[in-house]
């Protein structure tokens, strides 16, 4: 079956709009997880396409300094996979939510229980950056028959044959990593990045979103030309933590981008 996240993003794409997905760190709020619904409502009101929610982990290999610091603040407020799932069970939103987590927290939770406990929540996608494609069978059997899509990541160093393998039968969207390195590193894109993204977009059957280092409206416009939209994390996480009110205008403009 075609999953809700795929259908939702395809509808935005067909309407001629760029897809815009902000990333937030669960529990990185002065109220801890009690503030999660507040942040989701704030983003929903600004017109975002979906929301990626990070589950903090003590060894975040893909996270840059901004998101790593946010994760540590969240862990200091006792955020865990259990408490996040409990909070998500109370969230009321029309937007699809996507959990970004490392494998260890959900393995400790219990893969079957983790997926089962998300049933009925707005969670429609799952990103696990440290789970190799060859080991997706740890989680895919649990996702079969659910409305949660496992999102593949495609890096700059991924060759065409490997790209085709990674995106085959994928649902939700393809996460195209724009830099070699961790999140938040901006302005240092490879010369052939646009060509890489364009080729990936040509072979993908579902939306391709560009993330890692995306931080300006110029980036949003650029990557909407060669993919279907963008994911922005560090810029938003930093602004929310610092209570920078100007982030609302950025998010609203990025979310309203028209092709």
Tab-separated table of C-alpha atoms in Angstrom:
chain	number	residue	atom	x	y	z
A	1	UNK	CA	0.000	0.000	0.000
A	2	UNK	CA	1.060	3.583	-0.583
A	3	UNK	CA	1.691	5.120	2.815
A	4	UNK	CA	0.186	8.373	4.065
A	5	UNK	CA	3.511	10.222	4.115
A	6	UNK	CA	4.112	9.423	0.442
A	7	UNK	CA	0.609	10.531	-0.534
A	8	UNK	CA	0.849	13.729	1.512
A	9	UNK	CA	4.173	14.827	0.030
A	10	UNK	CA	3.162	13.854	-3.500
A	11	UNK	CA	0.076	16.063	-3.178
A	12	UNK	CA	2.254	19.037	-2.201
A	13	UNK	CA	4.558	18.303	-5.130
A	14	UNK	CA	1.650	18.075	-7.598
A	15	UNK	CA	0.325	21.405	-6.312
A	16	UNK	CA	3.545	23.022	-7.530
A	17	UNK	CA	4.917	23.776	-4.091
A	18	UNK	CA	8.267	22.957	-2.595
A	19	UNK	CA	8.191	20.503	0.286
A	20	UNK	CA	9.543	21.971	3.524
A	21	UNK	CA	10.300	19.792	6.551
A	22	UNK	CA	11.723	21.385	9.715
A	23	UNK	CA	13.661	19.292	12.226
A	24	UNK	CA	13.195	19.746	15.966
A	25	UNK	CA	14.752	17.937	18.911
A	26	UNK	CA	12.170	16.284	21.153
A	27	UNK	CA	12.430	17.584	24.709
A	28	UNK	CA	14.596	20.603	23.833
A	29	UNK	CA	12.073	23.019	25.248
A	30	UNK	CA	11.912	24.810	28.569
A	31	UNK	CA	8.925	22.577	29.405
A	32	UNK	CA	10.678	19.440	28.130
A	33	UNK	CA	8.369	17.065	26.284
A	34	UNK	CA	5.399	18.956	27.699
A	35	UNK	CA	6.279	21.661	25.178
A	36	UNK	CA	6.318	19.344	22.151
A	37	UNK	CA	2.708	19.974	21.127
A	38	UNK	CA	3.317	23.720	21.402
A	39	UNK	CA	6.256	23.552	18.984
A	40	UNK	CA	4.376	21.305	16.567
A	41	UNK	CA	1.409	23.716	16.543
A	42	UNK	CA	3.759	26.669	15.961
A	43	UNK	CA	5.283	24.953	12.919
A	44	UNK	CA	1.948	23.712	11.595
A	45	UNK	CA	0.536	27.251	11.699
A	46	UNK	CA	3.488	28.424	9.575
A	47	UNK	CA	2.538	26.002	6.801
A	48	UNK	CA	5.280	23.353	6.942
A	49	UNK	CA	4.799	20.108	5.014
A	50	UNK	CA	5.719	17.649	7.781
A	51	UNK	CA	7.913	17.684	10.894
A	52	UNK	CA	11.001	15.629	11.655
A	53	UNK	CA	11.411	14.987	15.387
A	54	UNK	CA	14.752	13.929	16.769
A	55	UNK	CA	15.029	11.422	19.608
A	56	UNK	CA	18.142	12.338	21.626
A	57	UNK	CA	20.989	9.854	21.851
A	58	UNK	CA	24.280	10.039	23.705
A	59	UNK	CA	26.393	9.077	20.667
A	60	UNK	CA	24.802	10.919	17.707
A	61	UNK	CA	27.210	10.129	14.856
A	62	UNK	CA	25.346	12.176	12.210
A	63	UNK	CA	24.627	15.249	14.335
A	64	UNK	CA	26.589	18.476	14.229
A	65	UNK	CA	27.288	20.624	17.305
A	66	UNK	CA	23.940	22.460	17.366
A	67	UNK	CA	21.804	19.332	17.286
A	68	UNK	CA	24.193	17.416	19.540
A	69	UNK	CA	23.890	20.194	22.154
A	70	UNK	CA	20.107	20.109	21.798
A	71	UNK	CA	20.167	16.357	22.357
A	72	UNK	CA	22.191	16.762	25.531
A	73	UNK	CA	19.756	19.381	26.842
A	74	UNK	CA	16.894	17.031	26.041
A	75	UNK	CA	18.559	14.072	27.771
A	76	UNK	CA	19.079	16.363	30.753
A	77	UNK	CA	15.283	16.756	30.840
A	78	UNK	CA	14.950	12.945	30.906
A	79	UNK	CA	13.692	12.477	27.350
A	80	UNK	CA	13.749	8.844	26.257
A	81	UNK	CA	12.134	6.703	23.603
A	82	UNK	CA	9.440	5.713	26.123
A	83	UNK	CA	8.635	9.267	27.188
A	84	UNK	CA	8.672	10.538	23.594
A	85	UNK	CA	6.255	7.855	22.406
A	86	UNK	CA	3.975	8.636	25.352
A	87	UNK	CA	4.056	12.329	24.415
A	88	UNK	CA	3.338	11.551	20.751
A	89	UNK	CA	0.312	9.532	21.783
A	90	UNK	CA	-1.161	12.795	23.073
A	91	UNK	CA	-0.238	15.024	20.122
A	92	UNK	CA	-3.069	16.366	17.971
A	93	UNK	CA	-1.900	17.478	14.524
A	94	UNK	CA	-2.904	17.054	10.898
A	95	UNK	CA	0.752	16.949	9.831
A	96	UNK	CA	2.671	13.714	9.354
A	97	UNK	CA	5.511	13.422	11.859
A	98	UNK	CA	8.810	11.660	11.198
A	99	UNK	CA	11.013	10.319	13.984
A	100	UNK	CA	14.769	10.566	13.492
A	101	UNK	CA	16.539	8.182	15.827
A	102	UNK	CA	19.564	5.965	16.098
A	103	UNK	CA	19.065	2.228	16.293
A	104	UNK	CA	20.112	1.700	19.905
A	105	UNK	CA	17.237	3.578	21.623
A	106	UNK	CA	14.534	1.722	19.738
A	107	UNK	CA	16.356	-1.597	20.092
A	108	UNK	CA	16.387	-1.062	23.841
A	109	UNK	CA	12.705	-0.133	23.714
A	110	UNK	CA	11.918	-3.263	21.725
A	111	UNK	CA	11.374	-2.889	17.986
A	112	UNK	CA	7.981	-4.572	17.955
A	113	UNK	CA	6.726	-2.571	20.926
A	114	UNK	CA	8.128	0.693	19.555
A	115	UNK	CA	6.243	0.359	16.276
A	116	UNK	CA	3.087	-0.952	17.956
A	117	UNK	CA	3.034	1.921	20.453
A	118	UNK	CA	3.215	4.456	17.591
A	119	UNK	CA	0.035	3.053	16.031
A	120	UNK	CA	-2.646	5.728	16.096
A	121	UNK	CA	-0.147	8.576	16.501
A	122	UNK	CA	0.668	11.123	13.765
A	123	UNK	CA	4.047	9.419	13.212
A	124	UNK	CA	4.217	8.364	9.564
A	125	UNK	CA	7.973	8.104	8.969
A	126	UNK	CA	11.132	6.781	10.574
A	127	UNK	CA	14.760	7.755	9.856
A	128	UNK	CA	17.571	5.612	11.315
A	129	UNK	CA	20.888	6.948	9.953
A	130	UNK	CA	23.085	4.282	11.557
A	131	UNK	CA	21.049	1.322	10.275
A	132	UNK	CA	22.684	0.016	7.074
A	133	UNK	CA	20.431	-0.897	4.173
A	134	UNK	CA	21.613	-4.519	4.471
A	135	UNK	CA	20.218	-4.679	8.015
A	136	UNK	CA	16.850	-3.055	7.429
A	137	UNK	CA	15.287	-6.444	8.076
A	138	UNK	CA	15.707	-5.659	11.785
A	139	UNK	CA	12.876	-3.134	11.512
A	140	UNK	CA	11.068	-3.609	8.190
A	141	UNK	CA	9.072	-6.688	9.298
A	142	UNK	CA	7.673	-4.597	12.160
A	143	UNK	CA	6.713	-1.783	9.763
A	144	UNK	CA	5.026	-4.094	7.248
A	145	UNK	CA	1.285	-3.510	7.351
A	146	UNK	CA	1.672	-0.211	9.226
A	147	UNK	CA	1.436	3.355	7.925
A	148	UNK	CA	5.030	4.171	8.918
A	149	UNK	CA	7.597	4.532	6.127
A	150	UNK	CA	11.313	3.823	6.611
A	151	UNK	CA	13.133	6.716	4.947
A	152	UNK	CA	16.340	5.885	3.016
A	153	UNK	CA	19.327	8.237	3.086
A	154	UNK	CA	21.469	8.722	-0.015
A	155	UNK	CA	24.886	10.334	0.423
A	156	UNK	CA	27.096	12.201	-2.013
A	157	UNK	CA	29.419	9.224	-2.296
A	158	UNK	CA	26.649	6.801	-3.237
A	159	UNK	CA	27.072	5.495	-6.789
A	160	UNK	CA	24.175	5.108	-9.208
A	161	UNK	CA	23.768	1.345	-8.768
A	162	UNK	CA	23.761	1.732	-4.992
A	163	UNK	CA	21.305	4.625	-5.219
A	164	UNK	CA	18.919	2.452	-7.190
A	165	UNK	CA	19.255	-0.288	-4.599
A	166	UNK	CA	18.619	2.088	-1.685
A	167	UNK	CA	15.512	3.704	-3.156
A	168	UNK	CA	13.892	0.607	-4.627
A	169	UNK	CA	10.383	0.228	-3.188
A	170	UNK	CA	11.028	3.109	-0.772
A	171	UNK	CA	8.114	5.079	0.643
A	172	UNK	CA	7.758	8.470	2.283
A	173	UNK	CA	10.648	10.339	0.663
A	174	UNK	CA	14.300	9.989	-0.247
A	175	UNK	CA	16.609	11.879	2.117
A	176	UNK	CA	19.413	13.291	-0.039
A	177	UNK	CA	22.390	14.261	2.128
A	178	UNK	CA	23.926	17.422	0.672
A	179	UNK	CA	27.320	17.319	2.398
A	180	UNK	CA	29.895	14.795	3.490
A	181	UNK	CA	29.841	15.166	7.243
A	182	UNK	CA	27.455	15.982	10.061
A	183	UNK	CA	24.406	18.250	10.190
A	184	UNK	CA	24.711	22.014	10.379
A	185	UNK	CA	27.769	22.401	8.159
A	186	UNK	CA	26.596	25.000	5.654
A	187	UNK	CA	27.967	26.844	2.652
A	188	UNK	CA	30.542	24.224	1.662
A	189	UNK	CA	28.767	22.280	-1.057
A	190	UNK	CA	30.510	20.145	-3.629
A	191	UNK	CA	30.677	21.584	-7.156
A	192	UNK	CA	28.733	18.665	-8.609
A	193	UNK	CA	26.019	18.654	-5.921
A	194	UNK	CA	23.232	19.997	-8.124
A	195	UNK	CA	24.030	17.440	-10.804
A	196	UNK	CA	24.045	14.649	-8.205
A	197	UNK	CA	20.658	15.719	-6.830
A	198	UNK	CA	19.144	16.114	-10.267
A	199	UNK	CA	20.180	12.601	-11.295
A	200	UNK	CA	18.813	11.150	-8.052
A	201	UNK	CA	15.568	13.006	-8.595
A	202	UNK	CA	15.304	11.591	-12.118
A	203	UNK	CA	15.448	7.973	-10.947
A	204	UNK	CA	13.328	8.335	-7.799
A	205	UNK	CA	9.654	7.421	-7.872
A	206	UNK	CA	8.863	9.349	-4.689
A	207	UNK	CA	9.843	12.869	-3.544
A	208	UNK	CA	13.520	13.657	-2.944
A	209	UNK	CA	14.293	16.095	-0.119
A	210	UNK	CA	17.695	17.707	0.390
A	211	UNK	CA	19.063	18.068	3.911
A	212	UNK	CA	22.241	18.726	5.943
A	213	UNK	CA	23.577	22.278	5.821
A	214	UNK	CA	20.445	23.889	4.357
A	215	UNK	CA	20.127	27.205	6.188
A	216	UNK	CA	19.097	30.106	3.912
A	217	UNK	CA	16.228	30.985	1.608
A	218	UNK	CA	18.790	30.899	-1.198
A	219	UNK	CA	19.482	27.264	-0.290
A	220	UNK	CA	15.742	26.564	-0.303
A	221	UNK	CA	15.359	28.047	-3.788
A	222	UNK	CA	18.467	26.295	-5.109
A	223	UNK	CA	17.567	22.814	-3.919
A	224	UNK	CA	13.956	23.112	-4.995
A	225	UNK	CA	15.289	23.353	-8.544
A	226	UNK	CA	16.979	19.950	-8.392
A	227	UNK	CA	14.879	18.104	-5.789
A	228	UNK	CA	11.348	18.307	-4.406
A	229	UNK	CA	12.141	20.272	-1.274
A	230	UNK	CA	14.356	20.629	1.762
A	231	UNK	CA	14.858	19.647	5.371
A	232	UNK	CA	16.201	22.328	7.732
A	233	UNK	CA	17.448	21.368	11.180
A	234	UNK	CA	20.293	23.204	12.895
A	235	UNK	CA	19.084	26.694	11.981
A	236	UNK	CA	15.641	25.989	13.432
A	237	UNK	CA	16.875	24.119	16.513
A	238	UNK	CA	19.242	26.994	17.361
A	239	UNK	CA	16.590	29.680	16.815
A	240	UNK	CA	13.972	27.894	18.917
A	241	UNK	CA	16.454	27.422	21.754
A	242	UNK	CA	17.509	31.071	21.621
A	243	UNK	CA	13.897	32.257	21.214
A	244	UNK	CA	14.821	34.059	18.005
A	245	UNK	CA	11.457	35.314	16.756
A	246	UNK	CA	12.805	35.948	13.250
A	247	UNK	CA	12.785	32.200	12.551
A	248	UNK	CA	9.016	32.341	11.982
A	249	UNK	CA	9.419	34.520	8.887
A	250	UNK	CA	12.098	32.201	7.489
A	251	UNK	CA	9.969	29.090	8.035
A	252	UNK	CA	6.865	30.698	6.554
A	253	UNK	CA	8.735	31.871	3.464
A	254	UNK	CA	10.451	28.509	2.962
A	255	UNK	CA	7.192	26.619	3.433
A	256	UNK	CA	5.417	28.830	0.886
A	257	UNK	CA	8.015	28.296	-1.863
A	258	UNK	CA	6.375	27.682	-5.231
A	259	UNK	CA	8.051	25.942	-8.122
